[in-house]
Amino acid sequence: MVYDFFETEYIGPLFLASDEQGLRYVRFEKSRKPFQIESDWKQDSNYFKRVKAQLRAYFNSELKQFDLTLALEGTAFQKSVWKTLQDIPYGTVTTYQWVANQIGNPKAVRAVGGANGKNPIAIVIPCHRVIGSNGSLTGFGGGLDVKQQLINLEQTA
């Protein structure tokens, strides 16, 4: 596994990890769930040039859709949720109920929330675009203030 960090002025540092299969993690360094770097992982900033270029373009409001190879590990249900999250258009928000409906399981709203919370590739898989049915911001690994900042970034682009 290869890792590095990406500094953003907007929301602070991001942790990146990848292997030969693709990008595995984009995590907020200041997350409520700290990430453990394994002893056999190697830090290599050059490995992430494409990822960083796309993240930079995103934060400069120049990129609305990421084009990166992702290596997702999760249950079939989680993967279906994460795939659906990638279909949420840039600059919009939707609800957990909408996601549950899209995956054909309208009663799975809480499970969708759980899968959303386990999204390993924040921002690239835009879990920040999902809000509560009443319009409120709900749990987010980077904190609700970061979720709001990402929504604002996209809606003002």
PDB file of C-alpha atoms in Angstrom:
ATOM      1  CA  MET A   1       0.000   0.000   0.000  1.00  0.00           C
ATOM      2  CA  VAL A   2       1.236   3.473  -0.860  1.00  0.00           C
ATOM      3  CA  TYR A   3       0.093   6.569   1.002  1.00  0.00           C
ATOM      4  CA  ASP A   4       0.536  10.306   1.129  1.00  0.00           C
ATOM      5  CA  PHE A   5      -1.223  13.453   2.259  1.00  0.00           C
ATOM      6  CA  PHE A   6      -2.930  16.177   0.274  1.00  0.00           C
ATOM      7  CA  GLU A   7      -3.090  19.623   1.822  1.00  0.00           C
ATOM      8  CA  THR A   8      -6.223  21.657   1.164  1.00  0.00           C
ATOM      9  CA  GLU A   9      -6.732  25.224   2.229  1.00  0.00           C
ATOM     10  CA  TYR A  10     -10.417  24.528   2.247  1.00  0.00           C
ATOM     11  CA  ILE A  11     -10.885  21.600   4.658  1.00  0.00           C
ATOM     12  CA  GLY A  12      -7.438  20.678   5.930  1.00  0.00           C
ATOM     13  CA  PRO A  13      -5.241  17.711   5.076  1.00  0.00           C
ATOM     14  CA  LEU A  14      -6.521  14.560   3.405  1.00  0.00           C
ATOM     15  CA  PHE A  15      -4.966  11.117   3.769  1.00  0.00           C
ATOM     16  CA  LEU A  16      -4.617   9.143   0.516  1.00  0.00           C
ATOM     17  CA  ALA A  17      -3.861   5.435   0.152  1.00  0.00           C
ATOM     18  CA  SER A  18      -3.695   3.266  -2.927  1.00  0.00           C
ATOM     19  CA  ASP A  19      -2.294   0.056  -4.307  1.00  0.00           C
ATOM     20  CA  GLU A  20      -1.896  -1.447  -7.762  1.00  0.00           C
ATOM     21  CA  GLN A  21      -5.659  -2.057  -7.964  1.00  0.00           C
ATOM     22  CA  GLY A  22      -6.578   1.594  -7.418  1.00  0.00           C
ATOM     23  CA  LEU A  23      -7.373   4.299  -4.917  1.00  0.00           C
ATOM     24  CA  ARG A  24      -8.504   2.792  -1.634  1.00  0.00           C
ATOM     25  CA  TYR A  25      -8.783   5.715   0.773  1.00  0.00           C
ATOM     26  CA  VAL A  26      -9.365   9.429   0.824  1.00  0.00           C
ATOM     27  CA  ARG A  27      -9.844  10.259   4.475  1.00  0.00           C
ATOM     28  CA  PHE A  28      -9.921  13.422   6.502  1.00  0.00           C
ATOM     29  CA  GLU A  29      -6.786  13.582   8.589  1.00  0.00           C
ATOM     30  CA  LYS A  30      -8.783  15.167  11.398  1.00  0.00           C
ATOM     31  CA  SER A  31     -11.460  12.502  11.361  1.00  0.00           C
ATOM     32  CA  ARG A  32     -13.581  11.293  14.221  1.00  0.00           C
ATOM     33  CA  LYS A  33     -12.257   7.853  13.231  1.00  0.00           C
ATOM     34  CA  PRO A  34      -8.445   8.166  13.071  1.00  0.00           C
ATOM     35  CA  PHE A  35      -6.738   6.094  10.415  1.00  0.00           C
ATOM     36  CA  GLN A  36      -3.836   3.781  11.164  1.00  0.00           C
ATOM     37  CA  ILE A  37      -0.924   3.662   8.720  1.00  0.00           C
ATOM     38  CA  GLU A  38       0.450   0.134   8.642  1.00  0.00           C
ATOM     39  CA  SER A  39       4.192  -0.414   9.132  1.00  0.00           C
ATOM     40  CA  ASP A  40       4.663  -1.950   5.671  1.00  0.00           C
ATOM     41  CA  TRP A  41       3.026   0.971   3.815  1.00  0.00           C
ATOM     42  CA  LYS A  42       5.304   3.309   1.868  1.00  0.00           C
ATOM     43  CA  GLN A  43       4.883   7.063   1.564  1.00  0.00           C
ATOM     44  CA  ASP A  44       5.245   8.282  -2.032  1.00  0.00           C
ATOM     45  CA  SER A  45       3.954  11.691  -3.118  1.00  0.00           C
ATOM     46  CA  ASN A  46       4.706  11.024  -6.805  1.00  0.00           C
ATOM     47  CA  TYR A  47       2.366   8.015  -6.821  1.00  0.00           C
ATOM     48  CA  PHE A  48      -0.626  10.320  -6.290  1.00  0.00           C
ATOM     49  CA  LYS A  49       0.032  12.989  -8.961  1.00  0.00           C
ATOM     50  CA  ARG A  50      -3.205  12.221 -10.846  1.00  0.00           C
ATOM     51  CA  VAL A  51      -5.296  11.997  -7.675  1.00  0.00           C
ATOM     52  CA  LYS A  52      -3.877  15.256  -6.340  1.00  0.00           C
ATOM     53  CA  ALA A  53      -4.348  17.033  -9.678  1.00  0.00           C
ATOM     54  CA  GLN A  54      -8.011  16.031  -9.706  1.00  0.00           C
ATOM     55  CA  LEU A  55      -8.523  16.986  -6.059  1.00  0.00           C
ATOM     56  CA  ARG A  56      -6.843  20.339  -6.697  1.00  0.00           C
ATOM     57  CA  ALA A  57      -9.134  20.930  -9.700  1.00  0.00           C
ATOM     58  CA  TYR A  58     -12.159  19.946  -7.601  1.00  0.00           C
ATOM     59  CA  PHE A  59     -11.277  22.407  -4.846  1.00  0.00           C
ATOM     60  CA  ASN A  60     -10.706  25.104  -7.501  1.00  0.00           C
ATOM     61  CA  SER A  61     -14.223  24.392  -8.864  1.00  0.00           C
ATOM     62  CA  GLU A  62     -12.730  23.184 -12.144  1.00  0.00           C
ATOM     63  CA  LEU A  63     -13.687  19.493 -11.827  1.00  0.00           C
ATOM     64  CA  LYS A  64     -17.179  18.161 -11.311  1.00  0.00           C
ATOM     65  CA  GLN A  65     -16.595  14.427 -11.910  1.00  0.00           C
ATOM     66  CA  PHE A  66     -13.567  12.421 -10.818  1.00  0.00           C
ATOM     67  CA  ASP A  67     -11.968   9.965 -13.231  1.00  0.00           C
ATOM     68  CA  LEU A  68      -9.899   7.676 -11.026  1.00  0.00           C
ATOM     69  CA  THR A  69      -9.559   3.922 -10.653  1.00  0.00           C
ATOM     70  CA  LEU A  70     -11.122   2.969  -7.337  1.00  0.00           C
ATOM     71  CA  ALA A  71     -10.490  -0.241  -5.400  1.00  0.00           C
ATOM     72  CA  LEU A  72     -13.463  -0.547  -3.102  1.00  0.00           C
ATOM     73  CA  GLU A  73     -13.725  -3.132  -0.368  1.00  0.00           C
ATOM     74  CA  GLY A  74     -17.087  -3.616   1.249  1.00  0.00           C
ATOM     75  CA  THR A  75     -20.253  -5.634   1.187  1.00  0.00           C
ATOM     76  CA  ALA A  76     -22.379  -5.839  -1.941  1.00  0.00           C
ATOM     77  CA  PHE A  77     -24.873  -3.517  -0.221  1.00  0.00           C
ATOM     78  CA  GLN A  78     -22.195  -0.938   0.636  1.00  0.00           C
ATOM     79  CA  LYS A  79     -20.835  -1.022  -2.900  1.00  0.00           C
ATOM     80  CA  SER A  80     -24.317  -0.455  -4.331  1.00  0.00           C
ATOM     81  CA  VAL A  81     -24.722   2.588  -2.079  1.00  0.00           C
ATOM     82  CA  TRP A  82     -21.275   3.949  -3.001  1.00  0.00           C
ATOM     83  CA  LYS A  83     -22.009   3.482  -6.708  1.00  0.00           C
ATOM     84  CA  THR A  84     -25.284   5.372  -6.311  1.00  0.00           C
ATOM     85  CA  LEU A  85     -23.519   8.200  -4.461  1.00  0.00           C
ATOM     86  CA  GLN A  86     -21.357   8.684  -7.554  1.00  0.00           C
ATOM     87  CA  ASP A  87     -24.530   9.333  -9.572  1.00  0.00           C
ATOM     88  CA  ILE A  88     -25.529  12.350  -7.454  1.00  0.00           C
ATOM     89  CA  PRO A  89     -24.830  15.382  -9.642  1.00  0.00           C
ATOM     90  CA  TYR A  90     -22.202  17.892  -8.580  1.00  0.00           C
ATOM     91  CA  GLY A  91     -23.717  20.843  -6.733  1.00  0.00           C
ATOM     92  CA  THR A  92     -26.836  19.010  -5.585  1.00  0.00           C
ATOM     93  CA  VAL A  93     -27.852  17.306  -2.391  1.00  0.00           C
ATOM     94  CA  THR A  94     -30.240  14.444  -1.895  1.00  0.00           C
ATOM     95  CA  THR A  95     -31.523  12.290   0.936  1.00  0.00           C
ATOM     96  CA  TYR A  96     -30.760   8.879   2.348  1.00  0.00           C
ATOM     97  CA  GLN A  97     -34.298   7.943   1.291  1.00  0.00           C
ATOM     98  CA  TRP A  98     -33.481   8.819  -2.329  1.00  0.00           C
ATOM     99  CA  VAL A  99     -30.387   6.602  -2.197  1.00  0.00           C
ATOM    100  CA  ALA A 100     -32.417   3.751  -0.668  1.00  0.00           C
ATOM    101  CA  ASN A 101     -34.989   4.114  -3.450  1.00  0.00           C
ATOM    102  CA  GLN A 102     -32.264   4.141  -6.117  1.00  0.00           C
ATOM    103  CA  ILE A 103     -30.802   0.851  -4.911  1.00  0.00           C
ATOM    104  CA  GLY A 104     -34.284  -0.701  -4.901  1.00  0.00           C
ATOM    105  CA  ASN A 105     -34.601  -0.988  -1.141  1.00  0.00           C
ATOM    106  CA  PRO A 106     -36.735   1.940   0.109  1.00  0.00           C
ATOM    107  CA  LYS A 107     -36.872   0.604   3.673  1.00  0.00           C
ATOM    108  CA  ALA A 108     -33.079   0.538   4.019  1.00  0.00           C
ATOM    109  CA  VAL A 109     -32.662   4.215   4.917  1.00  0.00           C
ATOM    110  CA  ARG A 110     -30.694   3.520   8.111  1.00  0.00           C
ATOM    111  CA  ALA A 111     -28.539   0.915   6.382  1.00  0.00           C
ATOM    112  CA  VAL A 112     -27.836   3.455   3.629  1.00  0.00           C
ATOM    113  CA  GLY A 113     -26.702   5.875   6.335  1.00  0.00           C
ATOM    114  CA  GLY A 114     -24.401   3.198   7.738  1.00  0.00           C
ATOM    115  CA  ALA A 115     -22.905   2.454   4.318  1.00  0.00           C
ATOM    116  CA  ASN A 116     -22.538   6.173   3.665  1.00  0.00           C
ATOM    117  CA  GLY A 117     -20.596   6.485   6.915  1.00  0.00           C
ATOM    118  CA  LYS A 118     -18.235   3.678   5.888  1.00  0.00           C
ATOM    119  CA  ASN A 119     -17.384   5.282   2.538  1.00  0.00           C
ATOM    120  CA  PRO A 120     -13.602   4.852   2.302  1.00  0.00           C
ATOM    121  CA  ILE A 121     -13.060   7.384  -0.473  1.00  0.00           C
ATOM    122  CA  ALA A 122     -14.524  10.691   0.710  1.00  0.00           C
ATOM    123  CA  ILE A 123     -15.093  13.515  -1.759  1.00  0.00           C
ATOM    124  CA  VAL A 124     -14.379  11.268  -4.781  1.00  0.00           C
ATOM    125  CA  ILE A 125     -17.410   9.218  -3.728  1.00  0.00           C
ATOM    126  CA  PRO A 126     -19.522  12.217  -2.695  1.00  0.00           C
ATOM    127  CA  CYS A 127     -21.154  11.089   0.548  1.00  0.00           C
ATOM    128  CA  HIS A 128     -21.248  14.758   1.569  1.00  0.00           C
ATOM    129  CA  ARG A 129     -24.129  15.268  -0.909  1.00  0.00           C
ATOM    130  CA  VAL A 130     -26.507  13.183   1.221  1.00  0.00           C
ATOM    131  CA  ILE A 131     -28.551  14.937   3.905  1.00  0.00           C
ATOM    132  CA  GLY A 132     -31.480  14.112   6.146  1.00  0.00           C
ATOM    133  CA  SER A 133     -35.042  14.074   4.794  1.00  0.00           C
ATOM    134  CA  ASN A 134     -35.789  17.219   6.794  1.00  0.00           C
ATOM    135  CA  GLY A 135     -32.911  19.053   5.098  1.00  0.00           C
ATOM    136  CA  SER A 136     -30.549  18.809   8.053  1.00  0.00           C
ATOM    137  CA  LEU A 137     -26.921  17.824   7.845  1.00  0.00           C
ATOM    138  CA  THR A 138     -26.275  14.450   9.392  1.00  0.00           C
ATOM    139  CA  GLY A 139     -23.141  12.540  10.390  1.00  0.00           C
ATOM    140  CA  PHE A 140     -19.983  13.017   8.390  1.00  0.00           C
ATOM    141  CA  GLY A 141     -16.477  11.627   8.973  1.00  0.00           C
ATOM    142  CA  GLY A 142     -14.852  15.013   8.504  1.00  0.00           C
ATOM    143  CA  GLY A 143     -17.382  16.792  10.725  1.00  0.00           C
ATOM    144  CA  LEU A 144     -20.571  18.634   9.829  1.00  0.00           C
ATOM    145  CA  ASP A 145     -18.683  21.883   9.264  1.00  0.00           C
ATOM    146  CA  VAL A 146     -16.598  20.202   6.540  1.00  0.00           C
ATOM    147  CA  LYS A 147     -19.728  18.655   5.016  1.00  0.00           C
ATOM    148  CA  GLN A 148     -21.290  22.120   4.816  1.00  0.00           C
ATOM    149  CA  GLN A 149     -18.099  23.579   3.312  1.00  0.00           C
ATOM    150  CA  LEU A 150     -18.078  20.923   0.574  1.00  0.00           C
ATOM    151  CA  ILE A 151     -21.749  21.536  -0.204  1.00  0.00           C
ATOM    152  CA  ASN A 152     -21.103  25.293  -0.319  1.00  0.00           C
ATOM    153  CA  LEU A 153     -18.059  24.826  -2.557  1.00  0.00           C
ATOM    154  CA  GLU A 154     -20.098  22.882  -5.089  1.00  0.00           C
ATOM    155  CA  GLN A 155     -23.164  25.121  -4.961  1.00  0.00           C
ATOM    156  CA  THR A 156     -21.177  28.319  -5.497  1.00  0.00           C
ATOM    157  CA  ALA A 157     -19.090  26.972  -8.390  1.00  0.00           C
TER     158      ALA A 157
END
